[in-house]
XYZ file of C-alpha atoms in Angstrom:
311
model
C 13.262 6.370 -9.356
C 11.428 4.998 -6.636
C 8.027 2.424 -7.850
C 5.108 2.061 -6.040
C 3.292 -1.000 -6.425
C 0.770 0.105 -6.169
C -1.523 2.777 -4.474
C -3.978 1.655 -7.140
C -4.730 -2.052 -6.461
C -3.010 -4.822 -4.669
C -0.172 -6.493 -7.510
C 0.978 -8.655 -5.035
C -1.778 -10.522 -4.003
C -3.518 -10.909 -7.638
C -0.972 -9.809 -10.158
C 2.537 -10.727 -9.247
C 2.984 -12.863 -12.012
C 2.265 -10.276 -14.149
C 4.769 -7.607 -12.213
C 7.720 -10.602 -12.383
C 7.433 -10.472 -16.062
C 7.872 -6.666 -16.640
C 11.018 -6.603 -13.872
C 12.030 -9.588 -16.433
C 11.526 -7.460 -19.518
C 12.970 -4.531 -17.875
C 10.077 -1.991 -18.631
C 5.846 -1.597 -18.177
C 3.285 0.403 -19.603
C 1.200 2.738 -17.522
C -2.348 3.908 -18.987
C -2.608 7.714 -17.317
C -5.789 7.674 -14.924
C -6.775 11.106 -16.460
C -6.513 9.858 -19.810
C -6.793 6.646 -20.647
C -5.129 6.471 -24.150
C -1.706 8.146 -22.794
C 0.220 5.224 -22.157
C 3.821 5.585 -20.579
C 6.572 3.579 -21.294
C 8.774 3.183 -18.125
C 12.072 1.697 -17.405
C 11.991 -0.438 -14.608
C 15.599 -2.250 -15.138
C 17.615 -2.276 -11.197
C 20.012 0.015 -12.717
C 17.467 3.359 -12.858
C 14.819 2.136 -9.970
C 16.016 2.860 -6.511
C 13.099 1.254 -4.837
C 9.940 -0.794 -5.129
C 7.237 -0.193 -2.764
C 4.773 -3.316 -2.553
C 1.406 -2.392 -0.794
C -0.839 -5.313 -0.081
C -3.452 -7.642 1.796
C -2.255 -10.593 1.058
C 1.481 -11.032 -0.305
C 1.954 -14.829 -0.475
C 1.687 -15.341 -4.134
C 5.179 -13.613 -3.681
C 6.641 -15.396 -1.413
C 8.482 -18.181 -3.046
C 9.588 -15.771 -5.877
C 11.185 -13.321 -3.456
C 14.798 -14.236 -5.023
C 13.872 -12.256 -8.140
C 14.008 -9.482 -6.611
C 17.339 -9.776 -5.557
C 18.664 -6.978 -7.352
C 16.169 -4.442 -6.301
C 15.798 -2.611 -2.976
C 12.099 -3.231 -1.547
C 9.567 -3.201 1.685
C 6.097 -3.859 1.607
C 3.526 -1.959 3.371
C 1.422 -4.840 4.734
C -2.614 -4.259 6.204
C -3.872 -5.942 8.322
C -7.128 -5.126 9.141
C -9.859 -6.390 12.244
C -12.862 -6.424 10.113
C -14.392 -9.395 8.931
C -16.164 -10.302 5.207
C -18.880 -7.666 5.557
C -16.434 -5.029 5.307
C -13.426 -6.757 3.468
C -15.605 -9.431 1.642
C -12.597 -11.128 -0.220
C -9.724 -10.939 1.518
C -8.339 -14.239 3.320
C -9.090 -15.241 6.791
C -6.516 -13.317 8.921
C -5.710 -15.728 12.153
C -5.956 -18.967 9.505
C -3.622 -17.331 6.839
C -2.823 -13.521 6.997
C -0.951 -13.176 9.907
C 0.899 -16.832 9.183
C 2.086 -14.923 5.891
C 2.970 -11.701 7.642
C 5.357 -13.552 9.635
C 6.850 -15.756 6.954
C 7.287 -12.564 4.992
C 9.466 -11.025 8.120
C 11.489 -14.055 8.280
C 12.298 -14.091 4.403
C 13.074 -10.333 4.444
C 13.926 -8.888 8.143
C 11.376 -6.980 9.911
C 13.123 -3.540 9.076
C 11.189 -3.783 5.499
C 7.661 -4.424 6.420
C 5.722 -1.750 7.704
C 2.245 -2.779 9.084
C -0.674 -0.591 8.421
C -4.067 -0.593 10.258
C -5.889 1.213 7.917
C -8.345 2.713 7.449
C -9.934 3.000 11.020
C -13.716 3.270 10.126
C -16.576 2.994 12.574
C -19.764 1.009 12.696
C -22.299 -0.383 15.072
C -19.829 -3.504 14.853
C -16.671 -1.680 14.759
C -16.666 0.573 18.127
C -13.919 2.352 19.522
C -13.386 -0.826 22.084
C -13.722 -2.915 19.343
C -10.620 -1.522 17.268
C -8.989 -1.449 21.116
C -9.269 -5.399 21.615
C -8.292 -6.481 18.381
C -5.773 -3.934 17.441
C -4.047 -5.193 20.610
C -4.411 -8.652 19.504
C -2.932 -8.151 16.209
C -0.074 -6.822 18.233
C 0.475 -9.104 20.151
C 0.494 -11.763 16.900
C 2.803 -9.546 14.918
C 5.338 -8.396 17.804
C 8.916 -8.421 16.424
C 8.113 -8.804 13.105
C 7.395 -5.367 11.424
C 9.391 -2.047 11.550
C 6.493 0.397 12.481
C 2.938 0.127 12.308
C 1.274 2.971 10.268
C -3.145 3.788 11.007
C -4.846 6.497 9.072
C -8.815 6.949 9.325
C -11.456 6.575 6.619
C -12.145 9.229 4.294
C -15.205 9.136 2.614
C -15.022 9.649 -1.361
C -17.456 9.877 -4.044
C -16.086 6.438 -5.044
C -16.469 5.170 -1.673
C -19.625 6.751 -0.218
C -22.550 4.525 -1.674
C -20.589 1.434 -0.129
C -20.014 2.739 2.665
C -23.227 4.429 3.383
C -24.558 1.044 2.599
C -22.229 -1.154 5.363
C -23.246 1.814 7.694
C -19.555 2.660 8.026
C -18.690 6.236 8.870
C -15.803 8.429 9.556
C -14.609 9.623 12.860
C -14.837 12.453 14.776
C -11.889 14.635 16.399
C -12.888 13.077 19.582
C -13.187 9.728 18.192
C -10.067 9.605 16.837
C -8.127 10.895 19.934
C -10.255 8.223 21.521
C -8.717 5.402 19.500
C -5.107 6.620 19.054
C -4.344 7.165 22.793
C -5.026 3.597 23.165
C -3.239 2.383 20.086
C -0.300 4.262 21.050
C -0.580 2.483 24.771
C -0.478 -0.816 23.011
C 2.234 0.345 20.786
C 4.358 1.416 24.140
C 3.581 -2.240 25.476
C 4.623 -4.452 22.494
C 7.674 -1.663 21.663
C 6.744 -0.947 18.238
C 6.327 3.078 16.893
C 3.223 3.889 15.403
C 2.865 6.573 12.557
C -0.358 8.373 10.675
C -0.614 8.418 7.008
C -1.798 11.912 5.170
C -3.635 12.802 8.413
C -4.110 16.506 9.191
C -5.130 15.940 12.663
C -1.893 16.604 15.427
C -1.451 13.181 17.183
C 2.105 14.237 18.615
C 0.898 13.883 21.789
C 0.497 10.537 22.303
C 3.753 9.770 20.435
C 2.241 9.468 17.184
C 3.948 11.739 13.950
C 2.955 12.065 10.396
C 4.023 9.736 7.945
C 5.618 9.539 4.817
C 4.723 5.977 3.614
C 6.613 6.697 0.116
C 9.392 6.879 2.498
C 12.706 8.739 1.714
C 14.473 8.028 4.948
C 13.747 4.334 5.165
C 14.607 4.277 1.263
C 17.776 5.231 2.068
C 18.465 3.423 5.051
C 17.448 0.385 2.808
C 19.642 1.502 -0.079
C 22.721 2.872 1.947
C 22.441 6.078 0.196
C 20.872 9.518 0.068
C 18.374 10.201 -2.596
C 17.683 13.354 -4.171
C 13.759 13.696 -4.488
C 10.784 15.806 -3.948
C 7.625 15.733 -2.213
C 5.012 13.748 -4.362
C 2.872 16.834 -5.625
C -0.312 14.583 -6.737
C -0.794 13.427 -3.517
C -2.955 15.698 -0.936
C -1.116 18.328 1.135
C -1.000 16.006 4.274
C 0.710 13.405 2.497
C 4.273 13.137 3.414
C 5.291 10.634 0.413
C 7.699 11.570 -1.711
C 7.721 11.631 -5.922
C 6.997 7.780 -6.997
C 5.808 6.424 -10.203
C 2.558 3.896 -10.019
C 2.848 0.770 -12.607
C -0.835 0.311 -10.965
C -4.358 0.319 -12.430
C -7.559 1.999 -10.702
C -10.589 -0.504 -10.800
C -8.542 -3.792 -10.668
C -8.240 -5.015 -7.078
C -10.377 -7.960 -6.181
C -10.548 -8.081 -2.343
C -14.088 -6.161 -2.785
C -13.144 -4.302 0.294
C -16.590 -1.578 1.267
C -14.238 1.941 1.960
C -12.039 1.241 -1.188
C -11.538 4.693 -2.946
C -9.284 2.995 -5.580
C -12.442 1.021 -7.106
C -15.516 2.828 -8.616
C -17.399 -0.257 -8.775
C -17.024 -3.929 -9.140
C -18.340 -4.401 -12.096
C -15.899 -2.052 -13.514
C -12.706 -4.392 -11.635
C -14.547 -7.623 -12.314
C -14.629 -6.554 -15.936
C -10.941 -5.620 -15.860
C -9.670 -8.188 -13.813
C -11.032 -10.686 -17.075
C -8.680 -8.923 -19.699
C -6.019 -10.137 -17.196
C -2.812 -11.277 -19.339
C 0.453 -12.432 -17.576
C 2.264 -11.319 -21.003
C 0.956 -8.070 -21.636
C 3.235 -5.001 -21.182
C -0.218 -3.336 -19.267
C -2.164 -4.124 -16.412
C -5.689 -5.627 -16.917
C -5.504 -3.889 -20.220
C -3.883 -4.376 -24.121
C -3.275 -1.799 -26.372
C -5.377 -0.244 -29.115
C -4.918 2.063 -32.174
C -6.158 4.815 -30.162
C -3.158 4.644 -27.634
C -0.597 6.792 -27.756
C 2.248 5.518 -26.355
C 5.539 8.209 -25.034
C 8.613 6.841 -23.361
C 8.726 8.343 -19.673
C 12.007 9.872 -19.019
C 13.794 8.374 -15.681
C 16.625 7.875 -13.432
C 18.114 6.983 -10.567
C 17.902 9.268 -7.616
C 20.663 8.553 -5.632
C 23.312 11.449 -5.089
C 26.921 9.964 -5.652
C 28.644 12.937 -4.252
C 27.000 11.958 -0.543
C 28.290 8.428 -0.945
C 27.233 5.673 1.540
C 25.133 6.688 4.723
């Protein structure tokens, strides 16, 4: 079983505390986003979970914890955006802290398990093609040596995105656009010797060196894990997504940062509310259990195949 932590909201930068104590107690409860009162049960004990993918903004409330992890195989998909408050409102200064922790996180763990994602590309009267050029090379040129690929994707609009966008006047990009920015993105990429991948894109980028993605990734999983896995193409994700089958101990409406394109928050009210029933102890994320829950244990395993042995 491979966990991603999470697609939904960042655990690492607000709720780590909360994800140490269910690797502690072995299993977590997952409310289903459909249906809020089916609640999984779900083993997360080293010997069934093959993985644990960590998305975040901002990791350091991890980073002096990282030996508890020990006995689970990991990598973080770090972003790093270049937009300022207006757009990403509560998410740390990047030259005074960010990129400091991006680093330290490297050294701790080896670049080969951080992957860093510039994403989404949006634009804006602020954020211009040249714009994203300058300071994509500059966080480049700051990060060099210390991630494994760097991973872009461009903004979709949502319905849970487009009032906030609309009203930062941030937009999506155009065929032309996008070719625009990628061909110099991928000239940086050739300059600082990093690879650069596109997450559940449809557009063909191949020629400028740039393939699809899988950030649910079964080949780094089991270059990670020394082993092959046996596992499927994650079906609830969108036909251009390349991730494979994962299981999300996240929760929608819970991340803080407040960024504008977010299509994981409906509204902040809604996270601000959630992000109060916070409890450290509770077996559920921003959330406790009530009489209407149902509660069904989630059947799981690991995925490696024994009869392919070590890579």
């Amino acid at each position: 079983m491979i966990i991603s932590a999470s697609r939904r909201t960042d655990i690492p930068a607000f709720y780590s505390d909360w994800l140490f104590n269910r690797l502690n107690a072995g299993f977590a409860y997952v409310r289903n986003p459909m249906n809020i009162h089916q609640v999984s049960e779900v083993n997360i004990s080293p010997d069934v979970v093959d993985c644990i993918v960590f998305w975040t903004k901002n990791p350091k409330p991890m980073l002096d914890r990282l030996n508890e992890l020990s006995d689970y195989h990991y990598y973080f998909q770090f972003t790093i955006n270049p937009y300022a408050t207006d757009v990403e409102p509560d998410v740390p200064n990047k030259g005074k802290e960010i990129i400091k922790t991006f680093i330290e996180l490297s050294d701790k763990i080896g670049a080969d398990k951080i992957v860093w994602r510039y994403d989404p590309i949006l634009l804006s009267d602020k954020y211009s093609i040249d714009y994203h050029a300058k300071y994509f090379e500059k966080l480049a040129k700051d990060l060099n040596g210390s991630f494994s690929k760097c991973v872009v994707s461009f903004i979709d609009i949502y319905k849970k995105n487009a009032k906030r966008c609309a009203a930062n006047g941030l937009s999506a990009l155009s065929n032309t656009q996008m070719f625009a920015i990628v061909e110099q993105i991928a000239n940086i990429s050739r300059k600082y010797n990093f690879s650069v991948a596109s997450c559940a894109e449809n557009i063909d980028l191949n020629k400028f060196g740039i393939e699809h993605n899988s950030c649910i990734d079964k080949e780094l999983i089991e270059h990670l894990i020394g082993s092959r896995i046996t596992v499927q193409k994650d079906k609830n994700q969108r036909d251009e997504c390349g991730c494979v089958e994962s299981i999300d101990i996240g929760s929608y409406d819970t991340c803080v940062h407040g960024c504008s394109y977010c299509y994981a928050n409906y509204n902040m009210d809604n996270v601000w509310l959630n992000h109060s029933l916070y409890d450290v102890n509770s077996p559920l994320l921003c959330s406790a259990l009530s009489t209407d829950d149902k509660i069904t244990k989630r059947v799981v395993k690991s995925l490696v195949d024994d009869q392919f042995g070590l890579l």
